[in-house]
Amino acid sequence: MRKWHKSKYATKSKPTLLQEDIPPIVKFSFISVDRIGILKDIIEKFYKYKINVQSVDLETNTNGIAKINLCIESTEAERLNECVREVARISDILDFKVL
């Protein structure tokens, strides 16, 4: 069972993983406005933190909303949390959760 504590970034609901809860593979689901370059913007954040993205699945709907599922490989909670906070600050990211 994962343990959560509230992030200090209160603009969106953003859970933070604790170090003891980081499995080697972490799955995220991001909800965003569908626009050109949104996937690039997300992937660049993981690249910046040298976090390996293992898979990406992206679906869009007719309302202009995209659901982006990512599987990443990381065992460092602090670096992963910093990266995910940066992704969450991308203006078109509406919400996310850890799967």
PDB file of C-alpha atoms in Angstrom, residues 1-71:
ATOM      1  CA  MET A   1       0.000   0.000   0.000  1.00  0.00           C
ATOM      2  CA  ARG A   2       1.379   3.399  -0.963  1.00  0.00           C
ATOM      3  CA  LYS A   3       1.626   6.119   1.661  1.00  0.00           C
ATOM      4  CA  TRP A   4       0.738   9.659   0.644  1.00  0.00           C
ATOM      5  CA  HIS A   5       1.222  13.084   2.085  1.00  0.00           C
ATOM      6  CA  LYS A   6      -0.067  16.371   0.746  1.00  0.00           C
ATOM      7  CA  SER A   7       2.131  18.316  -1.614  1.00  0.00           C
ATOM      8  CA  LYS A   8       2.729  21.974  -0.800  1.00  0.00           C
ATOM      9  CA  TYR A   9       1.619  22.808  -4.344  1.00  0.00           C
ATOM     10  CA  ALA A  10      -2.094  23.267  -3.746  1.00  0.00           C
ATOM     11  CA  THR A  11      -3.254  24.344  -7.192  1.00  0.00           C
ATOM     12  CA  LYS A  12      -4.035  20.767  -8.223  1.00  0.00           C
ATOM     13  CA  SER A  13      -4.402  17.492  -6.383  1.00  0.00           C
ATOM     14  CA  LYS A  14      -0.806  16.194  -6.477  1.00  0.00           C
ATOM     15  CA  PRO A  15       0.137  13.231  -4.296  1.00  0.00           C
ATOM     16  CA  THR A  16       3.788  12.801  -3.399  1.00  0.00           C
ATOM     17  CA  LEU A  17       5.406   9.385  -3.135  1.00  0.00           C
ATOM     18  CA  LEU A  18       7.566   8.612  -0.123  1.00  0.00           C
ATOM     19  CA  GLN A  19      10.986   7.005  -0.675  1.00  0.00           C
ATOM     20  CA  GLU A  20      10.016   3.618   0.784  1.00  0.00           C
ATOM     21  CA  ASP A  21       7.079   3.412  -1.619  1.00  0.00           C
ATOM     22  CA  ILE A  22       8.997   3.867  -4.875  1.00  0.00           C
ATOM     23  CA  PRO A  23       8.889   0.699  -6.966  1.00  0.00           C
ATOM     24  CA  PRO A  24      11.379   0.462  -9.860  1.00  0.00           C
ATOM     25  CA  ILE A  25       8.551   1.148 -12.341  1.00  0.00           C
ATOM     26  CA  VAL A  26       6.033   3.907 -11.589  1.00  0.00           C
ATOM     27  CA  LYS A  27       2.912   4.533 -13.677  1.00  0.00           C
ATOM     28  CA  PHE A  28       1.355   7.983 -14.009  1.00  0.00           C
ATOM     29  CA  SER A  29      -1.770   9.218 -15.727  1.00  0.00           C
ATOM     30  CA  PHE A  30      -1.855  12.882 -16.762  1.00  0.00           C
ATOM     31  CA  ILE A  31      -4.971  14.692 -17.963  1.00  0.00           C
ATOM     32  CA  SER A  32      -4.244  17.710 -20.139  1.00  0.00           C
ATOM     33  CA  VAL A  33      -5.549  20.044 -22.767  1.00  0.00           C
ATOM     34  CA  ASP A  34      -4.851  18.418 -26.139  1.00  0.00           C
ATOM     35  CA  ARG A  35      -2.375  20.639 -27.955  1.00  0.00           C
ATOM     36  CA  ILE A  36       0.606  20.312 -30.229  1.00  0.00           C
ATOM     37  CA  GLY A  37       3.734  19.726 -28.137  1.00  0.00           C
ATOM     38  CA  ILE A  38       2.148  18.682 -24.838  1.00  0.00           C
ATOM     39  CA  LEU A  39       3.792  15.241 -24.954  1.00  0.00           C
ATOM     40  CA  LYS A  40       7.152  16.830 -25.827  1.00  0.00           C
ATOM     41  CA  ASP A  41       6.844  19.200 -22.863  1.00  0.00           C
ATOM     42  CA  ILE A  42       6.150  16.305 -20.494  1.00  0.00           C
ATOM     43  CA  ILE A  43       8.936  14.074 -21.844  1.00  0.00           C
ATOM     44  CA  GLU A  44      11.444  16.956 -21.639  1.00  0.00           C
ATOM     45  CA  LYS A  45      10.842  17.220 -17.885  1.00  0.00           C
ATOM     46  CA  PHE A  46      11.670  13.540 -17.383  1.00  0.00           C
ATOM     47  CA  TYR A  47      14.735  13.950 -19.636  1.00  0.00           C
ATOM     48  CA  LYS A  48      15.900  16.948 -17.578  1.00  0.00           C
ATOM     49  CA  TYR A  49      15.860  14.796 -14.422  1.00  0.00           C
ATOM     50  CA  LYS A  50      17.448  11.827 -16.223  1.00  0.00           C
ATOM     51  CA  ILE A  51      14.405   9.637 -15.553  1.00  0.00           C
ATOM     52  CA  ASN A  52      13.853   6.843 -18.054  1.00  0.00           C
ATOM     53  CA  VAL A  53      10.424   6.785 -19.716  1.00  0.00           C
ATOM     54  CA  GLN A  54       9.654   3.161 -20.578  1.00  0.00           C
ATOM     55  CA  SER A  55       6.284   3.551 -22.271  1.00  0.00           C
ATOM     56  CA  VAL A  56       3.760   6.186 -23.297  1.00  0.00           C
ATOM     57  CA  ASP A  57       0.084   5.799 -24.168  1.00  0.00           C
ATOM     58  CA  LEU A  58      -1.865   8.855 -25.282  1.00  0.00           C
ATOM     59  CA  GLU A  59      -5.590   9.123 -25.993  1.00  0.00           C
ATOM     60  CA  THR A  60      -7.526  12.223 -26.986  1.00  0.00           C
ATOM     61  CA  ASN A  61     -11.231  12.911 -27.087  1.00  0.00           C
ATOM     62  CA  THR A  62     -13.385  15.225 -29.182  1.00  0.00           C
ATOM     63  CA  ASN A  63     -13.561  17.763 -26.331  1.00  0.00           C
ATOM     64  CA  GLY A  64      -9.851  18.583 -26.668  1.00  0.00           C
ATOM     65  CA  ILE A  65      -8.733  16.610 -23.609  1.00  0.00           C
ATOM     66  CA  ALA A  66      -5.785  14.200 -23.651  1.00  0.00           C
ATOM     67  CA  LYS A  67      -5.096  11.323 -21.260  1.00  0.00           C
ATOM     68  CA  ILE A  68      -1.393  10.491 -21.163  1.00  0.00           C
ATOM     69  CA  ASN A  69      -0.207   7.350 -19.365  1.00  0.00           C
ATOM     70  CA  LEU A  70       3.509   7.023 -18.677  1.00  0.00           C
ATOM     71  CA  CYS A  71       5.566   4.187 -17.215  1.00  0.00           C
TER      72      CYS A  71
END
